[in-house]
Amino acid sequence: MAANNNPPSGLEKEQIFGMAEKEMEYRVELFNKLTHTCFNKCVEKRYKESELNMGENSCIDRCVSKYWQVTNLIGQLLGSGRPPM
């Protein structure tokens, strides 16, 4: 956006919309990967019950927590420009 507080031009609006669209695509892809990864890791292949059991719930909670921790760590490393460990 312009530094002089003028409303964004048509081109700037288009760029902002494009960036928001890319961000949404990234978030949807991240959510889909998270869901797929944790479901495959934690849920029995043959369903025995219609609800998740306590073990599956715990596994999913841990999986999601670790997934977000790693995602945040990678984001911080990429943002800082430091090489991975």
Short mmCIF file of C-alpha atoms in Angstrom, two decimals:
data_model
loop_
_atom_site.label_atom_id
_atom_site.label_comp_id
_atom_site.label_asym_id
_atom_site.label_seq_id
_atom_site.Cartn_x
_atom_site.Cartn_y
_atom_site.Cartn_z
CA MET A 1 0.00 0.00 0.00
CA ALA A 2 1.16 3.57 -0.59
CA ALA A 3 3.04 5.25 2.27
CA ASN A 4 1.01 8.47 1.97
CA ASN A 5 -2.21 6.85 3.28
CA ASN A 6 -4.01 7.12 -0.07
CA PRO A 7 -6.44 4.31 -0.84
CA PRO A 8 -4.79 1.43 -2.71
CA SER A 9 -4.77 1.64 -6.48
CA GLY A 10 -6.35 -1.03 -8.66
CA LEU A 11 -2.98 -2.71 -9.15
CA GLU A 12 -2.25 -2.65 -5.42
CA LYS A 13 -5.67 -4.14 -4.67
CA GLU A 14 -5.00 -6.88 -7.20
CA GLN A 15 -1.62 -7.62 -5.61
CA ILE A 16 -3.14 -7.68 -2.11
CA PHE A 17 -5.90 -10.00 -3.29
CA GLY A 18 -3.34 -12.26 -4.99
CA MET A 19 -1.26 -12.47 -1.82
CA ALA A 20 -4.34 -13.24 0.28
CA GLU A 21 -5.36 -15.94 -2.19
CA LYS A 22 -1.89 -17.56 -2.02
CA GLU A 23 -1.99 -17.42 1.78
CA MET A 24 -5.38 -19.14 1.81
CA GLU A 25 -4.13 -21.85 -0.58
CA TYR A 26 -1.10 -22.40 1.67
CA ARG A 27 -3.26 -22.68 4.81
CA VAL A 28 -5.68 -25.12 3.17
CA GLU A 29 -2.77 -27.26 1.93
CA LEU A 30 -1.16 -27.19 5.39
CA PHE A 31 -4.44 -28.21 7.04
CA ASN A 32 -4.96 -31.03 4.54
CA LYS A 33 -1.41 -32.35 5.12
CA LEU A 34 -1.88 -32.14 8.88
CA THR A 35 -5.19 -33.98 8.72
CA HIS A 36 -3.85 -36.68 6.41
CA THR A 37 -0.64 -37.22 8.38
CA CYS A 38 -2.23 -37.41 11.83
CA PHE A 39 -5.22 -39.47 10.66
CA ASN A 40 -2.96 -42.06 9.02
CA LYS A 41 -0.70 -42.19 12.06
CA CYS A 42 -3.35 -42.32 14.78
CA VAL A 43 -6.59 -43.86 13.53
CA GLU A 44 -7.08 -47.59 13.06
CA LYS A 45 -7.42 -48.61 9.42
CA ARG A 46 -10.43 -50.77 10.23
CA TYR A 47 -12.97 -48.76 12.18
CA LYS A 48 -14.23 -50.55 15.27
CA GLU A 49 -16.20 -47.65 16.72
CA SER A 50 -17.96 -44.61 15.31
CA GLU A 51 -16.11 -42.31 17.73
CA LEU A 52 -12.39 -41.86 18.32
CA ASN A 53 -11.19 -43.81 21.34
CA MET A 54 -9.02 -42.27 24.08
CA GLY A 55 -5.77 -43.54 22.56
CA GLU A 56 -6.63 -42.14 19.12
CA ASN A 57 -7.62 -38.80 20.67
CA SER A 58 -4.35 -38.57 22.60
CA CYS A 59 -2.33 -39.53 19.54
CA ILE A 60 -4.07 -36.91 17.40
CA ASP A 61 -3.55 -34.22 20.07
CA ARG A 62 0.18 -34.99 20.25
CA CYS A 63 0.51 -35.26 16.46
CA VAL A 64 -1.19 -31.91 15.84
CA SER A 65 0.87 -30.24 18.57
CA LYS A 66 4.15 -31.55 17.14
CA TYR A 67 3.11 -30.66 13.59
CA TRP A 68 2.47 -27.02 14.60
CA GLN A 69 5.70 -26.85 16.62
CA VAL A 70 7.72 -28.03 13.63
CA THR A 71 5.83 -25.75 11.23
CA ASN A 72 6.51 -22.75 13.49
CA LEU A 73 10.18 -23.70 13.89
CA ILE A 74 10.62 -24.00 10.13
CA GLY A 75 8.87 -20.65 9.64
CA GLN A 76 11.20 -19.01 12.17
CA LEU A 77 14.29 -20.53 10.55
CA LEU A 78 13.21 -19.45 7.09
CA GLY A 79 12.33 -15.98 8.37
CA SER A 80 15.67 -15.53 10.10
CA GLY A 81 17.70 -16.71 7.11
CA ARG A 82 19.63 -19.18 9.27
CA PRO A 83 20.54 -22.52 7.74
CA PRO A 84 18.72 -25.57 9.17
CA MET A 85 20.44 -27.49 11.98
#
